[in-house]
Each structure stands twice: as structure tokens, then as C-alpha cells.
Amino acid sequence: MSHLVARSLSHVLRRTSVRSAQFSSMPDSLEHATGIEKRELLAKVAGNDNPFDLRVLKRGAGTKDCPNQVPSAFDSRIIGCICEEDATTVNWMWLHQGEPKRCGCGHWFKLEYKAPV
Ligand SMILES: [Zn+2]
């Protein structure tokens, strides 16, 4: 993902965020997407529905025993953690099915399988 894209996405996220720390689920850039993901991304670019389920989710406890659950119909997806309320960047990372991941800020994330609608 280019720095420019990350910056603009960060801007969008911050406009839709409330005052508490949040995280969001986000697709990778078009260059890196493949297969179904790419088709969905192209649909998104074309202005169709919201195939990526793009939204900002409020982080919960985020502990190792009670991680933030990220719904996804794929085996893996990109998530972005807005580590601090006033963070100027989003911390992007891959999240894989069955592999909870800890962000640098200490919050845990876990992929929850969700069948496509
Ligand atoms: Zn974080």
C-alpha cells in the first residue's frame, strides 16, 4: 500500500471516528489484491455496494484472552489499528484465520469467520 493511500484512508477514518480509540477493517491496495479480493475491490472502485464491509469498529478490551474480533469471509485480511485517539497514522497489519495478532499498542485482534451474504 502506498503511503499516499494510507494517508487518505487515515483521513477518512478519522473523519468518521468518535473520540475513543477505534480500529477498522480495510482491504489492501488494488496492486496487492488478488482473486476474489481483487474483484471485490474493483466493485468497490466502481461505486457498487460495500463489498469489503468497510467500517470503523470500536475496540473492546483487546486482551489476549478477549481479543477484538474482526469479521471476515476470507482466510486473512488487512486491518488498521488507530492506536491512539490522536494518532496521525493507522497501523496496518495482516490478520489470519486462527492466528490472533497483537498490535504494537498492545491490543489483540482475532479474525472471526463470517460467511459472505
Ligand atoms: Zn494499535
mmCIF file of N, CA and C and ligand atoms in Angstrom:
data_model
loop_
_atom_site.group_PDB
_atom_site.id
_atom_site.type_symbol
_atom_site.label_atom_id
_atom_site.label_comp_id
_atom_site.label_asym_id
_atom_site.label_seq_id
_atom_site.Cartn_x
_atom_site.Cartn_y
_atom_site.Cartn_z
ATOM 1 N N MET A 1 0.855 -1.201 0.000
ATOM 2 C CA MET A 1 0.000 0.000 0.000
ATOM 3 C C MET A 1 0.885 1.242 0.000
ATOM 4 N N SER A 2 0.564 2.140 -0.881
ATOM 5 C CA SER A 2 1.387 3.339 -0.942
ATOM 6 C C SER A 2 1.130 4.224 0.263
ATOM 7 N N HIS A 3 2.101 5.025 0.542
ATOM 8 C CA HIS A 3 1.981 5.948 1.670
ATOM 9 C C HIS A 3 0.796 6.878 1.446
ATOM 10 N N LEU A 4 0.615 7.290 0.196
ATOM 11 C CA LEU A 4 -0.450 8.242 -0.125
ATOM 12 C C LEU A 4 -1.819 7.631 0.191
ATOM 13 N N VAL A 5 -2.022 6.381 -0.208
ATOM 14 C CA VAL A 5 -3.303 5.736 0.045
ATOM 15 C C VAL A 5 -3.543 5.629 1.541
ATOM 16 N N ALA A 6 -2.522 5.192 2.250
ATOM 17 C CA ALA A 6 -2.668 5.039 3.699
ATOM 18 C C ALA A 6 -3.046 6.382 4.323
ATOM 19 N N ARG A 7 -2.464 7.439 3.819
ATOM 20 C CA ARG A 7 -2.745 8.756 4.374
ATOM 21 C C ARG A 7 -4.196 9.146 4.133
ATOM 22 N N SER A 8 -4.686 8.896 2.932
ATOM 23 C CA SER A 8 -6.051 9.310 2.627
ATOM 24 C C SER A 8 -7.054 8.439 3.384
ATOM 25 N N LEU A 9 -6.758 7.154 3.509
ATOM 26 C CA LEU A 9 -7.644 6.281 4.267
ATOM 27 C C LEU A 9 -7.669 6.729 5.722
ATOM 28 N N SER A 10 -6.518 7.084 6.207
ATOM 29 C CA SER A 10 -6.433 7.543 7.583
ATOM 30 C C SER A 10 -7.321 8.771 7.765
ATOM 31 N N HIS A 11 -7.307 9.629 6.777
ATOM 32 C CA HIS A 11 -8.110 10.841 6.844
ATOM 33 C C HIS A 11 -9.599 10.479 6.914
ATOM 34 N N VAL A 12 -10.011 9.550 6.062
ATOM 35 C CA VAL A 12 -11.410 9.136 6.056
ATOM 36 C C VAL A 12 -11.794 8.546 7.399
ATOM 37 N N LEU A 13 -10.919 7.682 7.904
ATOM 38 C CA LEU A 13 -11.218 7.033 9.171
ATOM 39 C C LEU A 13 -11.354 8.061 10.280
ATOM 40 N N ARG A 14 -10.478 9.016 10.271
ATOM 41 C CA ARG A 14 -10.503 9.982 11.355
ATOM 42 C C ARG A 14 -11.760 10.846 11.272
ATOM 43 N N ARG A 15 -12.241 11.082 10.070
ATOM 44 C CA ARG A 15 -13.458 11.878 9.952
ATOM 45 C C ARG A 15 -14.668 11.132 10.494
ATOM 46 N N THR A 16 -14.624 9.799 10.396
ATOM 47 C CA THR A 16 -15.777 9.025 10.831
ATOM 48 C C THR A 16 -15.615 8.528 12.268
ATOM 49 N N SER A 17 -14.495 8.794 12.853
ATOM 50 C CA SER A 17 -14.261 8.262 14.187
ATOM 51 C C SER A 17 -14.842 9.172 15.264
ATOM 52 N N VAL A 18 -15.139 8.583 16.371
ATOM 53 C CA VAL A 18 -15.546 9.366 17.523
ATOM 54 C C VAL A 18 -14.318 9.558 18.409
ATOM 55 N N ARG A 19 -14.526 9.968 19.613
ATOM 56 C CA ARG A 19 -13.368 10.366 20.403
ATOM 57 C C ARG A 19 -12.571 9.203 20.976
ATOM 58 N N SER A 20 -13.175 8.024 21.033
ATOM 59 C CA SER A 20 -12.437 6.907 21.617
ATOM 60 C C SER A 20 -11.576 6.226 20.563
ATOM 61 N N ALA A 21 -10.635 5.477 21.022
ATOM 62 C CA ALA A 21 -9.755 4.749 20.113
ATOM 63 C C ALA A 21 -10.550 3.676 19.394
ATOM 64 N N GLN A 22 -10.271 3.518 18.107
ATOM 65 C CA GLN A 22 -11.025 2.578 17.311
ATOM 66 C C GLN A 22 -10.100 1.836 16.370
ATOM 67 N N PHE A 23 -10.635 0.795 15.756
ATOM 68 C CA PHE A 23 -9.883 0.162 14.687
ATOM 69 C C PHE A 23 -10.839 -0.097 13.542
ATOM 70 N N SER A 24 -10.322 -0.354 12.402
ATOM 71 C CA SER A 24 -11.172 -0.589 11.249
ATOM 72 C C SER A 24 -10.647 -1.757 10.445
ATOM 73 N N SER A 25 -11.514 -2.288 9.624
ATOM 74 C CA SER A 25 -11.117 -3.327 8.701
ATOM 75 C C SER A 25 -10.983 -2.698 7.327
ATOM 76 N N MET A 26 -9.931 -3.040 6.633
ATOM 77 C CA MET A 26 -9.663 -2.341 5.385
ATOM 78 C C MET A 26 -9.001 -3.264 4.388
ATOM 79 N N PRO A 27 -9.400 -3.185 3.145
ATOM 80 C CA PRO A 27 -8.736 -4.014 2.130
ATOM 81 C C PRO A 27 -7.347 -3.495 1.815
ATOM 82 N N ASP A 28 -6.561 -4.347 1.227
ATOM 83 C CA ASP A 28 -5.247 -3.918 0.768
ATOM 84 C C ASP A 28 -5.435 -3.063 -0.486
ATOM 85 N N SER A 29 -4.385 -2.493 -0.980
ATOM 86 C CA SER A 29 -4.479 -1.688 -2.182
ATOM 87 C C SER A 29 -4.727 -2.578 -3.392
ATOM 88 N N LEU A 30 -5.161 -1.973 -4.471
ATOM 89 C CA LEU A 30 -5.508 -2.713 -5.674
ATOM 90 C C LEU A 30 -4.328 -3.517 -6.199
ATOM 91 N N GLU A 31 -3.141 -2.964 -6.098
ATOM 92 C CA GLU A 31 -1.970 -3.635 -6.639
ATOM 93 C C GLU A 31 -1.704 -4.950 -5.919
ATOM 94 N N HIS A 32 -2.048 -5.021 -4.666
ATOM 95 C CA HIS A 32 -1.705 -6.204 -3.891
ATOM 96 C C HIS A 32 -2.865 -7.181 -3.760
ATOM 97 N N ALA A 33 -4.056 -6.768 -4.164
ATOM 98 C CA ALA A 33 -5.207 -7.653 -4.028
ATOM 99 C C ALA A 33 -5.196 -8.686 -5.139
ATOM 100 N N THR A 34 -5.702 -9.865 -4.848
ATOM 101 C CA THR A 34 -5.750 -10.912 -5.858
ATOM 102 C C THR A 34 -7.086 -11.627 -5.795
ATOM 103 N N GLY A 35 -7.407 -12.347 -6.860
ATOM 104 C CA GLY A 35 -8.577 -13.216 -6.876
ATOM 105 C C GLY A 35 -9.854 -12.517 -6.475
ATOM 106 N N ILE A 36 -10.598 -13.163 -5.596
ATOM 107 C CA ILE A 36 -11.885 -12.633 -5.157
ATOM 108 C C ILE A 36 -11.722 -11.248 -4.555
ATOM 109 N N GLU A 37 -10.668 -11.098 -3.791
ATOM 110 C CA GLU A 37 -10.444 -9.805 -3.159
ATOM 111 C C GLU A 37 -10.347 -8.706 -4.205
ATOM 112 N N LYS A 38 -9.646 -9.002 -5.299
ATOM 113 C CA LYS A 38 -9.474 -8.000 -6.332
ATOM 114 C C LYS A 38 -10.809 -7.680 -6.994
ATOM 115 N N ARG A 39 -11.611 -8.718 -7.239
ATOM 116 C CA ARG A 39 -12.918 -8.462 -7.845
ATOM 117 C C ARG A 39 -13.762 -7.576 -6.921
ATOM 118 N N GLU A 40 -13.689 -7.854 -5.661
ATOM 119 C CA GLU A 40 -14.467 -7.046 -4.729
ATOM 120 C C GLU A 40 -13.937 -5.622 -4.675
ATOM 121 N N LEU A 41 -12.628 -5.512 -4.749
ATOM 122 C CA LEU A 41 -12.034 -4.187 -4.708
ATOM 123 C C LEU A 41 -12.422 -3.400 -5.953
ATOM 124 N N LEU A 42 -12.447 -4.073 -7.104
ATOM 125 C CA LEU A 42 -12.849 -3.405 -8.333
ATOM 126 C C LEU A 42 -14.311 -2.973 -8.240
ATOM 127 N N ALA A 43 -15.137 -3.811 -7.641
ATOM 128 C CA ALA A 43 -16.536 -3.453 -7.459
ATOM 129 C C ALA A 43 -16.643 -2.214 -6.584
ATOM 130 N N LYS A 44 -15.787 -2.163 -5.610
ATOM 131 C CA LYS A 44 -15.782 -1.016 -4.706
ATOM 132 C C LYS A 44 -15.392 0.252 -5.463
ATOM 133 N N VAL A 45 -14.359 0.121 -6.280
ATOM 134 C CA VAL A 45 -13.897 1.262 -7.053
ATOM 135 C C VAL A 45 -14.994 1.743 -7.997
ATOM 136 N N ALA A 46 -15.763 0.786 -8.520
ATOM 137 C CA ALA A 46 -16.823 1.136 -9.450
ATOM 138 C C ALA A 46 -18.022 1.759 -8.750
ATOM 139 N N GLY A 47 -17.973 1.826 -7.476
ATOM 140 C CA GLY A 47 -19.027 2.501 -6.739
ATOM 141 C C GLY A 47 -20.197 1.625 -6.372
ATOM 142 N N ASN A 48 -20.008 0.318 -6.444
ATOM 143 C CA ASN A 48 -21.070 -0.593 -6.053
ATOM 144 C C ASN A 48 -21.263 -0.603 -4.546
ATOM 145 N N ASP A 49 -21.896 -1.626 -4.090
ATOM 146 C CA ASP A 49 -22.179 -1.750 -2.660
ATOM 147 C C ASP A 49 -20.921 -1.594 -1.818
ATOM 148 N N ASN A 50 -20.916 -2.151 -0.700
ATOM 149 C CA ASN A 50 -19.769 -2.040 0.192
ATOM 150 C C ASN A 50 -19.231 -3.437 0.450
ATOM 151 N N PRO A 51 -18.640 -4.081 -0.594
ATOM 152 C CA PRO A 51 -18.277 -5.497 -0.503
ATOM 153 C C PRO A 51 -17.238 -5.778 0.570
ATOM 154 N N PHE A 52 -16.488 -4.786 0.928
ATOM 155 C CA PHE A 52 -15.442 -5.032 1.912
ATOM 156 C C PHE A 52 -15.911 -4.843 3.337
ATOM 157 N N ASP A 53 -17.169 -4.496 3.467
ATOM 158 C CA ASP A 53 -17.653 -4.341 4.825
ATOM 159 C C ASP A 53 -16.786 -3.315 5.553
ATOM 160 N N LEU A 54 -16.476 -2.266 4.831
ATOM 161 C CA LEU A 54 -15.582 -1.240 5.367
ATOM 162 C C LEU A 54 -16.295 -0.432 6.444
ATOM 163 N N ARG A 55 -15.779 -0.464 7.609
ATOM 164 C CA ARG A 55 -16.392 0.283 8.688
ATOM 165 C C ARG A 55 -15.403 0.419 9.833
ATOM 166 N N VAL A 56 -15.701 1.340 10.659
ATOM 167 C CA VAL A 56 -14.858 1.535 11.828
ATOM 168 C C VAL A 56 -15.514 0.845 13.010
ATOM 169 N N LEU A 57 -14.759 -0.017 13.637
ATOM 170 C CA LEU A 57 -15.282 -0.753 14.784
ATOM 171 C C LEU A 57 -14.609 -0.248 16.050
ATOM 172 N N LYS A 58 -15.404 -0.126 17.064
ATOM 173 C CA LYS A 58 -14.825 0.305 18.333
ATOM 174 C C LYS A 58 -14.080 -0.853 18.969
ATOM 175 N N ARG A 59 -12.879 -0.574 19.441
ATOM 176 C CA ARG A 59 -12.114 -1.629 20.064
ATOM 177 C C ARG A 59 -12.693 -1.970 21.429
ATOM 178 N N GLY A 60 -12.664 -3.268 21.730
ATOM 179 C CA GLY A 60 -13.101 -3.691 23.052
ATOM 180 C C GLY A 60 -11.909 -3.778 23.977
ATOM 181 N N ALA A 61 -11.980 -4.761 24.856
ATOM 182 C CA ALA A 61 -10.898 -4.936 25.826
ATOM 183 C C ALA A 61 -9.570 -5.164 25.098
ATOM 184 N N GLY A 62 -9.622 -6.011 24.067
ATOM 185 C CA GLY A 62 -8.430 -6.225 23.258
ATOM 186 C C GLY A 62 -7.304 -6.951 23.963
ATOM 187 N N THR A 63 -7.657 -7.739 24.962
ATOM 188 C CA THR A 63 -6.615 -8.505 25.640
ATOM 189 C C THR A 63 -6.370 -9.805 24.901
ATOM 190 N N LYS A 64 -5.343 -10.521 25.292
ATOM 191 C CA LYS A 64 -5.037 -11.781 24.623
ATOM 192 C C LYS A 64 -6.184 -12.778 24.810
ATOM 193 N N ASP A 65 -6.779 -12.770 25.983
ATOM 194 C CA ASP A 65 -7.872 -13.709 26.248
ATOM 195 C C ASP A 65 -9.186 -13.236 25.665
ATOM 196 N N CYS A 66 -9.307 -11.944 25.419
ATOM 197 C CA CYS A 66 -10.546 -11.388 24.889
ATOM 198 C C CYS A 66 -10.214 -10.400 23.777
ATOM 199 N N PRO A 67 -9.720 -10.926 22.626
ATOM 200 C CA PRO A 67 -9.263 -10.049 21.545
ATOM 201 C C PRO A 67 -10.415 -9.348 20.828
ATOM 202 N N ASN A 68 -10.100 -8.273 20.142
ATOM 203 C CA ASN A 68 -11.088 -7.634 19.283
ATOM 204 C C ASN A 68 -11.366 -8.576 18.126
ATOM 205 N N GLN A 69 -12.646 -8.850 17.857
ATOM 206 C CA GLN A 69 -12.982 -9.800 16.809
ATOM 207 C C GLN A 69 -13.333 -9.064 15.519
ATOM 208 N N VAL A 70 -12.657 -9.466 14.454
ATOM 209 C CA VAL A 70 -12.835 -8.827 13.155
ATOM 210 C C VAL A 70 -13.533 -9.802 12.217
ATOM 211 N N PRO A 71 -14.779 -9.515 11.806
ATOM 212 C CA PRO A 71 -15.486 -10.432 10.907
ATOM 213 C C PRO A 71 -14.872 -10.419 9.516
ATOM 214 N N SER A 72 -14.705 -11.610 8.921
ATOM 215 C CA SER A 72 -14.173 -11.690 7.569
ATOM 216 C C SER A 72 -14.591 -12.993 6.933
ATOM 217 N N ALA A 73 -14.892 -12.956 5.639
ATOM 218 C CA ALA A 73 -15.236 -14.167 4.905
ATOM 219 C C ALA A 73 -13.987 -14.777 4.288
ATOM 220 N N PHE A 74 -12.847 -14.142 4.502
ATOM 221 C CA PHE A 74 -11.600 -14.634 3.925
ATOM 222 C C PHE A 74 -10.707 -15.215 5.006
ATOM 223 N N ASP A 75 -9.670 -15.927 4.534
ATOM 224 C CA ASP A 75 -8.731 -16.524 5.476
ATOM 225 C C ASP A 75 -7.831 -15.478 6.114
ATOM 226 N N SER A 76 -7.761 -14.345 5.455
ATOM 227 C CA SER A 76 -6.922 -13.296 6.009
ATOM 228 C C SER A 76 -7.406 -11.957 5.481
ATOM 229 N N ARG A 77 -7.093 -10.918 6.188
ATOM 230 C CA ARG A 77 -7.450 -9.594 5.714
ATOM 231 C C ARG A 77 -6.586 -8.559 6.413
ATOM 232 N N ILE A 78 -6.592 -7.376 5.829
ATOM 233 C CA ILE A 78 -5.838 -6.267 6.407
ATOM 234 C C ILE A 78 -6.723 -5.551 7.423
ATOM 235 N N ILE A 79 -6.162 -5.242 8.534
ATOM 236 C CA ILE A 79 -6.876 -4.387 9.468
ATOM 237 C C ILE A 79 -5.984 -3.192 9.798
ATOM 238 N N GLY A 80 -6.612 -2.135 10.214
ATOM 239 C CA GLY A 80 -5.863 -0.951 10.599
ATOM 240 C C GLY A 80 -6.233 -0.558 12.013
ATOM 241 N N CYS A 81 -5.236 -0.436 12.838
ATOM 242 C CA CYS A 81 -5.481 -0.057 14.232
ATOM 243 C C CYS A 81 -5.112 1.411 14.426
ATOM 244 N N ILE A 82 -6.078 2.177 14.885
ATOM 245 C CA ILE A 82 -5.789 3.563 15.255
ATOM 246 C C ILE A 82 -5.407 3.513 16.732
ATOM 247 N N CYS A 83 -4.114 3.406 16.934
ATOM 248 C CA CYS A 83 -3.626 3.046 18.273
ATOM 249 C C CYS A 83 -3.984 4.088 19.334
ATOM 250 N N GLU A 84 -3.875 5.340 18.959
ATOM 251 C CA GLU A 84 -4.177 6.391 19.925
ATOM 252 C C GLU A 84 -5.276 7.281 19.358
ATOM 253 N N GLU A 85 -6.006 7.884 20.241
ATOM 254 C CA GLU A 85 -7.108 8.747 19.826
ATOM 255 C C GLU A 85 -6.632 9.818 18.843
ATOM 256 N N ASP A 86 -5.461 10.368 19.087
ATOM 257 C CA ASP A 86 -4.971 11.456 18.243
ATOM 258 C C ASP A 86 -3.851 10.990 17.320
ATOM 259 N N ALA A 87 -3.818 9.688 17.042
ATOM 260 C CA ALA A 87 -2.786 9.159 16.157
ATOM 261 C C ALA A 87 -2.947 9.750 14.764
ATOM 262 N N THR A 88 -1.838 10.038 14.108
ATOM 263 C CA THR A 88 -1.898 10.605 12.767
ATOM 264 C C THR A 88 -1.762 9.530 11.705
ATOM 265 N N THR A 89 -1.470 8.327 12.113
ATOM 266 C CA THR A 89 -1.354 7.228 11.156
ATOM 267 C C THR A 89 -2.148 6.031 11.646
ATOM 268 N N VAL A 90 -2.475 5.160 10.694
ATOM 269 C CA VAL A 90 -3.155 3.913 11.029
ATOM 270 C C VAL A 90 -2.131 2.797 10.948
ATOM 271 N N ASN A 91 -2.115 1.939 11.931
ATOM 272 C CA ASN A 91 -1.165 0.830 11.957
ATOM 273 C C ASN A 91 -1.769 -0.361 11.229
ATOM 274 N N TRP A 92 -1.312 -0.589 9.999
ATOM 275 C CA TRP A 92 -1.882 -1.666 9.178
ATOM 276 C C TRP A 92 -1.187 -2.973 9.444
ATOM 277 N N MET A 93 -1.950 -4.055 9.437
ATOM 278 C CA MET A 93 -1.345 -5.378 9.615
ATOM 279 C C MET A 93 -2.260 -6.442 9.025
ATOM 280 N N TRP A 94 -1.654 -7.552 8.649
ATOM 281 C CA TRP A 94 -2.418 -8.701 8.163
ATOM 282 C C TRP A 94 -2.920 -9.495 9.349
ATOM 283 N N LEU A 95 -4.156 -9.942 9.232
ATOM 284 C CA LEU A 95 -4.731 -10.796 10.261
ATOM 285 C C LEU A 95 -5.147 -12.094 9.577
ATOM 286 N N HIS A 96 -4.715 -13.219 10.144
ATOM 287 C CA HIS A 96 -5.008 -14.513 9.535
ATOM 288 C C HIS A 96 -5.918 -15.327 10.439
ATOM 289 N N GLN A 97 -6.753 -16.129 9.776
ATOM 290 C CA GLN A 97 -7.684 -17.018 10.478
ATOM 291 C C GLN A 97 -6.897 -17.914 11.450
ATOM 292 N N GLY A 98 -7.316 -17.952 12.708
ATOM 293 C CA GLY A 98 -6.681 -18.827 13.685
ATOM 294 C C GLY A 98 -5.377 -18.306 14.259
ATOM 295 N N GLU A 99 -5.019 -17.066 13.878
ATOM 296 C CA GLU A 99 -3.773 -16.502 14.388
ATOM 297 C C GLU A 99 -4.022 -15.108 14.963
ATOM 298 N N PRO A 100 -4.457 -15.052 16.208
ATOM 299 C CA PRO A 100 -4.655 -13.746 16.833
ATOM 300 C C PRO A 100 -3.360 -12.943 16.778
ATOM 301 N N LYS A 101 -3.497 -11.650 16.568
ATOM 302 C CA LYS A 101 -2.300 -10.824 16.428
ATOM 303 C C LYS A 101 -2.355 -9.645 17.389
ATOM 304 N N ARG A 102 -1.195 -9.292 17.890
ATOM 305 C CA ARG A 102 -1.103 -8.196 18.834
ATOM 306 C C ARG A 102 -0.513 -6.988 18.120
ATOM 307 N N CYS A 103 -1.231 -5.876 18.219
ATOM 308 C CA CYS A 103 -0.724 -4.637 17.637
ATOM 309 C C CYS A 103 0.373 -4.081 18.535
ATOM 310 N N GLY A 104 1.165 -3.181 17.973
ATOM 311 C CA GLY A 104 2.236 -2.574 18.749
ATOM 312 C C GLY A 104 1.734 -1.835 19.974
ATOM 313 N N CYS A 105 0.457 -1.405 19.941
ATOM 314 C CA CYS A 105 -0.102 -0.659 21.069
ATOM 315 C C CYS A 105 -0.610 -1.592 22.160
ATOM 316 N N GLY A 106 -0.562 -2.903 21.917
ATOM 317 C CA GLY A 106 -0.949 -3.843 22.957
ATOM 318 C C GLY A 106 -2.321 -4.467 22.756
ATOM 319 N N HIS A 107 -3.095 -3.968 21.787
ATOM 320 C CA HIS A 107 -4.419 -4.531 21.542
ATOM 321 C C HIS A 107 -4.315 -5.795 20.698
ATOM 322 N N TRP A 108 -5.118 -6.786 21.059
ATOM 323 C CA TRP A 108 -5.157 -8.038 20.311
ATOM 324 C C TRP A 108 -6.333 -8.036 19.341
ATOM 325 N N PHE A 109 -6.111 -8.673 18.171
ATOM 326 C CA PHE A 109 -7.162 -8.798 17.166
ATOM 327 C C PHE A 109 -7.249 -10.245 16.713
ATOM 328 N N LYS A 110 -8.477 -10.673 16.418
ATOM 329 C CA LYS A 110 -8.688 -12.056 16.011
ATOM 330 C C LYS A 110 -9.720 -12.078 14.891
ATOM 331 N N LEU A 111 -9.430 -12.850 13.856
ATOM 332 C CA LEU A 111 -10.328 -12.950 12.720
ATOM 333 C C LEU A 111 -11.465 -13.917 13.043
ATOM 334 N N GLU A 112 -12.679 -13.455 12.834
ATOM 335 C CA GLU A 112 -13.854 -14.301 13.043
ATOM 336 C C GLU A 112 -14.462 -14.603 11.686
ATOM 337 N N TYR A 113 -14.584 -15.900 11.354
ATOM 338 C CA TYR A 113 -15.135 -16.215 10.046
ATOM 339 C C TYR A 113 -16.592 -15.804 9.958
ATOM 340 N N LYS A 114 -16.931 -15.136 8.858
ATOM 341 C CA LYS A 114 -18.300 -14.697 8.617
ATOM 342 C C LYS A 114 -18.604 -14.961 7.151
ATOM 343 N N ALA A 115 -19.579 -15.821 6.894
ATOM 344 C CA ALA A 115 -19.894 -16.180 5.510
ATOM 345 C C ALA A 115 -20.375 -14.963 4.735
ATOM 346 N N PRO A 116 -20.006 -14.888 3.447
ATOM 347 C CA PRO A 116 -20.481 -13.777 2.625
ATOM 348 C C PRO A 116 -22.005 -13.787 2.541
ATOM 349 N N VAL A 117 -22.600 -12.647 2.472
ATOM 350 C CA VAL A 117 -24.063 -12.559 2.432
ATOM 351 C C VAL A 117 -24.551 -12.941 1.037
HETATM 352 ZN ZN ZN B 1 -2.715 -0.408 17.733
#
